[in-house]
PDB file of C-alpha atoms in Angstrom:
ATOM      1  CA  UNK A 610     115.642  68.127  94.700  1.00  0.00           C
ATOM      2  CA  UNK A 611     115.734  71.672  94.048  1.00  0.00           C
ATOM      3  CA  UNK A 612     113.151  73.298  95.687  1.00  0.00           C
ATOM      4  CA  UNK A 613     110.748  74.915  93.031  1.00  0.00           C
ATOM      5  CA  UNK A 614     109.239  78.056  95.401  1.00  0.00           C
ATOM      6  CA  UNK A 615     112.148  80.190  95.136  1.00  0.00           C
ATOM      7  CA  UNK A 616     111.043  84.364  96.182  1.00  0.00           C
ATOM      8  CA  UNK A 617     110.983  86.214  93.003  1.00  0.00           C
ATOM      9  CA  UNK A 618     111.349  89.741  92.570  1.00  0.00           C
ATOM     10  CA  UNK A 619     109.549  92.599  89.949  1.00  0.00           C
ATOM     11  CA  UNK A 620     112.125  93.736  87.992  1.00  0.00           C
ATOM     12  CA  UNK A 621     111.613  97.965  86.683  1.00  0.00           C
ATOM     13  CA  UNK A 622     113.635  99.179  84.160  1.00  0.00           C
ATOM     14  CA  UNK A 623     113.831 103.224  84.574  1.00  0.00           C
ATOM     15  CA  UNK A 624     116.457 105.459  82.573  1.00  0.00           C
ATOM     16  CA  UNK A 625     116.887 106.682  86.395  1.00  0.00           C
ATOM     17  CA  UNK A 626     117.310 104.758  88.877  1.00  0.00           C
ATOM     18  CA  UNK A 627     118.177 107.126  92.059  1.00  0.00           C
ATOM     19  CA  UNK A 628     115.259 109.507  90.907  1.00  0.00           C
ATOM     20  CA  UNK A 629     113.158 106.492  90.954  1.00  0.00           C
ATOM     21  CA  UNK A 630     114.169 104.921  94.213  1.00  0.00           C
ATOM     22  CA  UNK A 631     113.279 107.887  95.836  1.00  0.00           C
ATOM     23  CA  UNK A 632     110.214 108.242  94.900  1.00  0.00           C
ATOM     24  CA  UNK A 633     108.565 104.465  95.988  1.00  0.00           C
ATOM     25  CA  UNK A 634     110.323 105.272  99.100  1.00  0.00           C
ATOM     26  CA  UNK A 635     108.663 108.384 100.107  1.00  0.00           C
ATOM     27  CA  UNK A 636     105.713 108.131  98.352  1.00  0.00           C
ATOM     28  CA  UNK A 637     104.724 104.184  98.160  1.00  0.00           C
ATOM     29  CA  UNK A 638     106.731 103.087 101.375  1.00  0.00           C
ATOM     30  CA  UNK A 639     109.187 100.983  99.678  1.00  0.00           C
ATOM     31  CA  UNK A 640     112.511  99.994 101.927  1.00  0.00           C
ATOM     32  CA  UNK A 641     115.675  99.482 100.512  1.00  0.00           C
ATOM     33  CA  UNK A 642     117.715  96.568 101.040  1.00  0.00           C
ATOM     34  CA  UNK A 643     121.142  95.807 101.395  1.00  0.00           C
ATOM     35  CA  UNK A 644     121.667  94.796  97.448  1.00  0.00           C
ATOM     36  CA  UNK A 645     119.520  97.935  96.652  1.00  0.00           C
ATOM     37  CA  UNK A 646     116.657  96.099  96.055  1.00  0.00           C
ATOM     38  CA  UNK A 647     113.360  97.404  97.506  1.00  0.00           C
ATOM     39  CA  UNK A 648     110.518  95.711  99.848  1.00  0.00           C
ATOM     40  CA  UNK A 649     107.143  96.264 100.469  1.00  0.00           C
ATOM     41  CA  UNK A 650     106.720  93.574 102.812  1.00  0.00           C
ATOM     42  CA  UNK A 651     107.230  90.869 101.597  1.00  0.00           C
ATOM     43  CA  UNK A 652     107.008  92.165  97.756  1.00  0.00           C
ATOM     44  CA  UNK A 653     110.853  92.944  96.240  1.00  0.00           C
ATOM     45  CA  UNK A 654     111.469  94.983  93.511  1.00  0.00           C
ATOM     46  CA  UNK A 655     114.747  95.178  91.393  1.00  0.00           C
ATOM     47  CA  UNK A 656     115.610  98.290  89.896  1.00  0.00           C
ATOM     48  CA  UNK A 657     117.935  98.649  86.082  1.00  0.00           C
ATOM     49  CA  UNK A 658     118.523 101.421  84.354  1.00  0.00           C
ATOM     50  CA  UNK A 659     117.917 101.533  80.558  1.00  0.00           C
ATOM     51  CA  UNK A 660     115.621 103.257  78.263  1.00  0.00           C
ATOM     52  CA  UNK A 661     111.616 102.529  79.216  1.00  0.00           C
ATOM     53  CA  UNK A 662     108.933 105.085  78.768  1.00  0.00           C
ATOM     54  CA  UNK A 663     105.395 105.322  80.087  1.00  0.00           C
ATOM     55  CA  UNK A 664     103.247 102.814  77.196  1.00  0.00           C
ATOM     56  CA  UNK A 665     100.643 104.587  75.888  1.00  0.00           C
ATOM     57  CA  UNK A 666      97.427 103.700  75.519  1.00  0.00           C
ATOM     58  CA  UNK A 667      96.761 101.641  72.263  1.00  0.00           C
ATOM     59  CA  UNK A 668      93.963 102.301  69.592  1.00  0.00           C
ATOM     60  CA  UNK A 669      90.720 101.688  70.409  1.00  0.00           C
ATOM     61  CA  UNK A 670      89.796  97.835  70.031  1.00  0.00           C
ATOM     62  CA  UNK A 671      92.681  96.888  71.002  1.00  0.00           C
ATOM     63  CA  UNK A 672      94.923  96.373  73.971  1.00  0.00           C
ATOM     64  CA  UNK A 673      98.881  95.541  75.333  1.00  0.00           C
ATOM     65  CA  UNK A 674      99.613  91.784  76.558  1.00  0.00           C
ATOM     66  CA  UNK A 675     102.387  91.372  79.030  1.00  0.00           C
ATOM     67  CA  UNK A 676     102.831  92.142  82.594  1.00  0.00           C
ATOM     68  CA  UNK A 677     100.625  95.371  82.605  1.00  0.00           C
ATOM     69  CA  UNK A 678     100.975  96.559  86.117  1.00  0.00           C
ATOM     70  CA  UNK A 679     102.272  96.153  89.969  1.00  0.00           C
ATOM     71  CA  UNK A 680      99.510  96.269  92.464  1.00  0.00           C
ATOM     72  CA  UNK A 681     100.021  97.450  96.331  1.00  0.00           C
ATOM     73  CA  UNK A 682      97.654  96.070  98.709  1.00  0.00           C
ATOM     74  CA  UNK A 683      95.339  98.152 101.125  1.00  0.00           C
ATOM     75  CA  UNK A 684      93.140  97.339 104.160  1.00  0.00           C
ATOM     76  CA  UNK A 685      91.002 100.779 103.085  1.00  0.00           C
ATOM     77  CA  UNK A 686      91.214 101.628  99.477  1.00  0.00           C
ATOM     78  CA  UNK A 687      89.530 105.406 101.076  1.00  0.00           C
ATOM     79  CA  UNK A 688      92.399 105.601 103.010  1.00  0.00           C
ATOM     80  CA  UNK A 689      95.042 105.038 100.581  1.00  0.00           C
ATOM     81  CA  UNK A 690      93.009 106.995  98.377  1.00  0.00           C
ATOM     82  CA  UNK A 691      93.143 110.029 100.221  1.00  0.00           C
ATOM     83  CA  UNK A 692      96.706 109.484 100.603  1.00  0.00           C
ATOM     84  CA  UNK A 693      97.866 109.462  97.575  1.00  0.00           C
ATOM     85  CA  UNK A 694      95.577 112.676  96.855  1.00  0.00           C
ATOM     86  CA  UNK A 695      96.918 114.594  99.739  1.00  0.00           C
ATOM     87  CA  UNK A 696     100.315 113.566  98.144  1.00  0.00           C
ATOM     88  CA  UNK A 697      99.402 114.860  94.678  1.00  0.00           C
ATOM     89  CA  UNK A 698     100.071 112.138  92.822  1.00  0.00           C
ATOM     90  CA  UNK A 699      98.636 111.637  89.028  1.00  0.00           C
ATOM     91  CA  UNK A 700      95.669 108.924  90.088  1.00  0.00           C
ATOM     92  CA  UNK A 701      93.337 107.438  87.136  1.00  0.00           C
ATOM     93  CA  UNK A 702      89.758 107.208  89.253  1.00  0.00           C
ATOM     94  CA  UNK A 703      86.006 105.905  88.366  1.00  0.00           C
ATOM     95  CA  UNK A 704      84.729 109.858  89.152  1.00  0.00           C
ATOM     96  CA  UNK A 705      87.201 110.241  92.604  1.00  0.00           C
ATOM     97  CA  UNK A 706      86.012 106.987  93.674  1.00  0.00           C
ATOM     98  CA  UNK A 707      87.822 103.637  93.647  1.00  0.00           C
ATOM     99  CA  UNK A 708      87.022 101.465  90.857  1.00  0.00           C
ATOM    100  CA  UNK A 709      85.317  97.610  91.585  1.00  0.00           C
ATOM    101  CA  UNK A 710      86.096  94.741  89.779  1.00  0.00           C
ATOM    102  CA  UNK A 711      83.215  92.495  90.551  1.00  0.00           C
ATOM    103  CA  UNK A 712      83.762  88.432  90.686  1.00  0.00           C
ATOM    104  CA  UNK A 713      87.374  87.980  92.187  1.00  0.00           C
ATOM    105  CA  UNK A 714      87.605  86.645  95.524  1.00  0.00           C
ATOM    106  CA  UNK A 715      83.987  86.544  95.527  1.00  0.00           C
ATOM    107  CA  UNK A 716      83.125  89.969  96.244  1.00  0.00           C
ATOM    108  CA  UNK A 717      85.501  91.622  93.846  1.00  0.00           C
ATOM    109  CA  UNK A 718      87.784  94.110  94.553  1.00  0.00           C
ATOM    110  CA  UNK A 719      88.195  97.905  94.872  1.00  0.00           C
ATOM    111  CA  UNK A 720      91.036 100.102  92.971  1.00  0.00           C
ATOM    112  CA  UNK A 721      92.596 102.637  91.788  1.00  0.00           C
ATOM    113  CA  UNK A 722      95.874 103.674  89.929  1.00  0.00           C
ATOM    114  CA  UNK A 723      98.939 105.708  89.801  1.00  0.00           C
ATOM    115  CA  UNK A 724     100.612 106.967  87.216  1.00  0.00           C
ATOM    116  CA  UNK A 725     104.394 107.268  88.180  1.00  0.00           C
ATOM    117  CA  UNK A 726     106.480 109.741  87.097  1.00  0.00           C
ATOM    118  CA  UNK A 727     109.588 106.912  85.657  1.00  0.00           C
ATOM    119  CA  UNK A 728     106.246 105.421  83.252  1.00  0.00           C
ATOM    120  CA  UNK A 729     104.882 101.976  85.186  1.00  0.00           C
ATOM    121  CA  UNK A 730     101.004 102.081  86.394  1.00  0.00           C
ATOM    122  CA  UNK A 731     101.124 101.257  90.930  1.00  0.00           C
ATOM    123  CA  UNK A 732      97.457  99.621  90.927  1.00  0.00           C
ATOM    124  CA  UNK A 733      96.028 100.068  94.856  1.00  0.00           C
ATOM    125  CA  UNK A 734      94.086  97.356  95.493  1.00  0.00           C
ATOM    126  CA  UNK A 735      91.455  95.763  98.338  1.00  0.00           C
ATOM    127  CA  UNK A 736      90.170  92.604  98.316  1.00  0.00           C
ATOM    128  CA  UNK A 737      86.215  93.224  99.908  1.00  0.00           C
ATOM    129  CA  UNK A 738      84.920  90.025 101.278  1.00  0.00           C
ATOM    130  CA  UNK A 739      89.312  89.191 103.525  1.00  0.00           C
ATOM    131  CA  UNK A 740      90.840  92.596 103.131  1.00  0.00           C
ATOM    132  CA  UNK A 741      94.695  92.487 104.070  1.00  0.00           C
ATOM    133  CA  UNK A 742      95.330  93.346 108.149  1.00  0.00           C
ATOM    134  CA  UNK A 743      95.042  97.148 109.285  1.00  0.00           C
ATOM    135  CA  UNK A 744      98.579  98.356 109.367  1.00  0.00           C
ATOM    136  CA  UNK A 745      99.658 102.431 110.149  1.00  0.00           C
ATOM    137  CA  UNK A 746     100.411 102.694 106.735  1.00  0.00           C
ATOM    138  CA  UNK A 747      97.753 103.119 104.658  1.00  0.00           C
ATOM    139  CA  UNK A 748      99.308 100.954 101.414  1.00  0.00           C
ATOM    140  CA  UNK A 749     101.391  97.784 101.950  1.00  0.00           C
ATOM    141  CA  UNK A 750     102.837  94.747 100.439  1.00  0.00           C
ATOM    142  CA  UNK A 751     102.310  92.850  96.875  1.00  0.00           C
ATOM    143  CA  UNK A 752      98.557  92.185  95.869  1.00  0.00           C
ATOM    144  CA  UNK A 753      99.031  90.756  92.317  1.00  0.00           C
ATOM    145  CA  UNK A 754     100.652  91.893  89.497  1.00  0.00           C
ATOM    146  CA  UNK A 755      98.477  92.478  86.217  1.00  0.00           C
ATOM    147  CA  UNK A 756      98.988  89.914  83.277  1.00  0.00           C
ATOM    148  CA  UNK A 757      96.737  90.711  80.197  1.00  0.00           C
ATOM    149  CA  UNK A 758      96.876  87.978  76.974  1.00  0.00           C
ATOM    150  CA  UNK A 759      96.333  87.037  73.874  1.00  0.00           C
ATOM    151  CA  UNK A 760      94.571  83.486  74.995  1.00  0.00           C
ATOM    152  CA  UNK A 761      93.516  83.383  78.578  1.00  0.00           C
ATOM    153  CA  UNK A 762      93.679  78.955  77.893  1.00  0.00           C
ATOM    154  CA  UNK A 763      96.655  78.508  77.216  1.00  0.00           C
ATOM    155  CA  UNK A 764      98.587  81.277  79.129  1.00  0.00           C
ATOM    156  CA  UNK A 765      96.736  79.822  82.232  1.00  0.00           C
ATOM    157  CA  UNK A 766      98.122  76.686  81.246  1.00  0.00           C
ATOM    158  CA  UNK A 767     101.700  78.146  80.607  1.00  0.00           C
ATOM    159  CA  UNK A 768     101.890  79.504  84.252  1.00  0.00           C
ATOM    160  CA  UNK A 769     100.754  76.424  86.021  1.00  0.00           C
ATOM    161  CA  UNK A 770     103.404  74.648  83.946  1.00  0.00           C
ATOM    162  CA  UNK A 771     105.701  77.027  85.905  1.00  0.00           C
ATOM    163  CA  UNK A 772     103.787  76.352  89.215  1.00  0.00           C
ATOM    164  CA  UNK A 773     100.795  78.978  89.788  1.00  0.00           C
ATOM    165  CA  UNK A 774      97.834  77.547  90.509  1.00  0.00           C
ATOM    166  CA  UNK A 775      93.870  79.346  90.299  1.00  0.00           C
ATOM    167  CA  UNK A 776      93.392  80.863  93.643  1.00  0.00           C
ATOM    168  CA  UNK A 777      89.442  81.057  92.229  1.00  0.00           C
ATOM    169  CA  UNK A 778      87.770  79.565  89.303  1.00  0.00           C
ATOM    170  CA  UNK A 779      87.851  82.131  85.912  1.00  0.00           C
ATOM    171  CA  UNK A 780      85.218  84.951  86.159  1.00  0.00           C
ATOM    172  CA  UNK A 781      84.237  86.356  83.399  1.00  0.00           C
ATOM    173  CA  UNK A 782      82.712  90.820  84.086  1.00  0.00           C
ATOM    174  CA  UNK A 783      81.577  93.043  81.249  1.00  0.00           C
ATOM    175  CA  UNK A 784      81.665  96.695  80.743  1.00  0.00           C
ATOM    176  CA  UNK A 785      80.330  99.035  78.097  1.00  0.00           C
ATOM    177  CA  UNK A 786      83.611 100.281  77.609  1.00  0.00           C
ATOM    178  CA  UNK A 787      86.220  97.266  77.252  1.00  0.00           C
ATOM    179  CA  UNK A 788      83.686  94.297  76.596  1.00  0.00           C
ATOM    180  CA  UNK A 789      83.267  91.057  78.272  1.00  0.00           C
ATOM    181  CA  UNK A 790      86.744  90.225  80.468  1.00  0.00           C
ATOM    182  CA  UNK A 791      87.396  86.586  81.394  1.00  0.00           C
ATOM    183  CA  UNK A 792      89.789  86.926  84.664  1.00  0.00           C
ATOM    184  CA  UNK A 793      91.475  85.033  87.357  1.00  0.00           C
ATOM    185  CA  UNK A 794      94.533  85.113  90.201  1.00  0.00           C
ATOM    186  CA  UNK A 795      97.510  82.909  90.089  1.00  0.00           C
ATOM    187  CA  UNK A 796      99.729  81.927  92.923  1.00  0.00           C
ATOM    188  CA  UNK A 797     102.893  79.891  93.322  1.00  0.00           C
ATOM    189  CA  UNK A 798     102.731  80.797  96.958  1.00  0.00           C
ATOM    190  CA  UNK A 799     104.967  84.016  96.558  1.00  0.00           C
ATOM    191  CA  UNK A 800     103.659  85.586  93.343  1.00  0.00           C
ATOM    192  CA  UNK A 801      99.749  86.284  92.711  1.00  0.00           C
ATOM    193  CA  UNK A 802      99.425  87.557  89.133  1.00  0.00           C
ATOM    194  CA  UNK A 803      96.014  88.922  87.545  1.00  0.00           C
ATOM    195  CA  UNK A 804      95.465  87.057  84.641  1.00  0.00           C
ATOM    196  CA  UNK A 805      93.254  88.542  82.014  1.00  0.00           C
ATOM    197  CA  UNK A 806      91.711  88.946  78.689  1.00  0.00           C
ATOM    198  CA  UNK A 807      89.578  91.220  76.854  1.00  0.00           C
ATOM    199  CA  UNK A 808      87.474  89.221  74.963  1.00  0.00           C
ATOM    200  CA  UNK A 809      86.113  91.574  72.439  1.00  0.00           C
ATOM    201  CA  UNK A 810      89.232  93.398  71.670  1.00  0.00           C
ATOM    202  CA  UNK A 811      92.647  92.383  69.636  1.00  0.00           C
ATOM    203  CA  UNK A 812      95.595  91.429  71.566  1.00  0.00           C
ATOM    204  CA  UNK A 813      98.768  93.494  70.725  1.00  0.00           C
ATOM    205  CA  UNK A 814     102.114  92.943  71.950  1.00  0.00           C
ATOM    206  CA  UNK A 815     104.134  95.236  74.828  1.00  0.00           C
ATOM    207  CA  UNK A 816     105.898  97.459  73.942  1.00  0.00           C
ATOM    208  CA  UNK A 817     109.983  96.559  73.445  1.00  0.00           C
ATOM    209  CA  UNK A 818     109.789  99.920  76.111  1.00  0.00           C
ATOM    210  CA  UNK A 819     107.800  99.264  78.713  1.00  0.00           C
ATOM    211  CA  UNK A 820     109.088  99.560  82.315  1.00  0.00           C
ATOM    212  CA  UNK A 821     107.789  96.698  83.321  1.00  0.00           C
ATOM    213  CA  UNK A 822     110.186  94.027  82.031  1.00  0.00           C
ATOM    214  CA  UNK A 823     109.262  90.545  83.855  1.00  0.00           C
ATOM    215  CA  UNK A 824     109.407  88.207  87.172  1.00  0.00           C
ATOM    216  CA  UNK A 825     113.003  86.712  88.146  1.00  0.00           C
ATOM    217  CA  UNK A 826     113.958  84.266  90.827  1.00  0.00           C
ATOM    218  CA  UNK A 827     116.514  83.789  93.129  1.00  0.00           C
ATOM    219  CA  UNK A 828     118.788  82.600  91.701  1.00  0.00           C
ATOM    220  CA  UNK A 829     118.042  81.501  88.061  1.00  0.00           C
ATOM    221  CA  UNK A 830     114.350  81.938  86.220  1.00  0.00           C
ATOM    222  CA  UNK A 831     113.004  84.302  84.197  1.00  0.00           C
ATOM    223  CA  UNK A 832     109.689  85.354  82.817  1.00  0.00           C
ATOM    224  CA  UNK A 833     109.982  88.007  80.827  1.00  0.00           C
ATOM    225  CA  UNK A 834     107.456  91.321  80.776  1.00  0.00           C
ATOM    226  CA  UNK A 835     106.476  91.191  77.029  1.00  0.00           C
ATOM    227  CA  UNK A 836     105.470  86.778  77.562  1.00  0.00           C
ATOM    228  CA  UNK A 837     107.791  85.514  74.738  1.00  0.00           C
ATOM    229  CA  UNK A 838     107.522  82.189  76.024  1.00  0.00           C
ATOM    230  CA  UNK A 839     103.475  82.107  75.724  1.00  0.00           C
ATOM    231  CA  UNK A 840     102.415  85.507  73.930  1.00  0.00           C
ATOM    232  CA  UNK A 841     101.776  84.472  69.747  1.00  0.00           C
ATOM    233  CA  UNK A 842     102.419  87.479  67.739  1.00  0.00           C
ATOM    234  CA  UNK A 843      99.034  88.573  66.664  1.00  0.00           C
ATOM    235  CA  UNK A 844      99.475  91.630  65.783  1.00  0.00           C
ATOM    236  CA  UNK A 845     100.673  90.974  62.830  1.00  0.00           C
TER     237      UNK A 845
END
């Protein structure tokens, strides 16, 4: 019987593969494998050439659905933030400190965002209750892949059919800027997805030229970055 649990990679499209590869290795500690893939711990990133751009913020009251960010793991978020500042990276923070995503993994997760030169947002995250093991590097390995969706219940069922199971019961957070947000982390043992829906905003499909193209499995399956398998075209 074929094993359904096949190691996965995230596919990233960029106009300059060599430049993106150098930046990821020099700044975020990725290592190039023999086949050209990039590895960070047990996380594999595959680069492919093609048109891609930074996804512009959508109109007020709307959000994009699809694969939105890569989140790398940190044992100490303050150490990771200091490292990124020292490297003069373009960051998104909460007035100089990390944001907090409440309730997920129990006590929540602290995070900040890196806006890379090639268009993809890289989040750096630390689970408050159970941070990853301390290492010599300030960030290493995949914490999760961010997937905002148009219909939380339908997407949860669709990913369950692909072998993903919730790591905790869905939670609902709220803040003045984004309203109510329903969220859950899902895992198929190799990959963790952060599935979330902005309940008070209108979903829009991710632009076609967004850099994150989806998740592939060796050797056969591809989950597209715009979630065409599951997403309803609500922008019409």
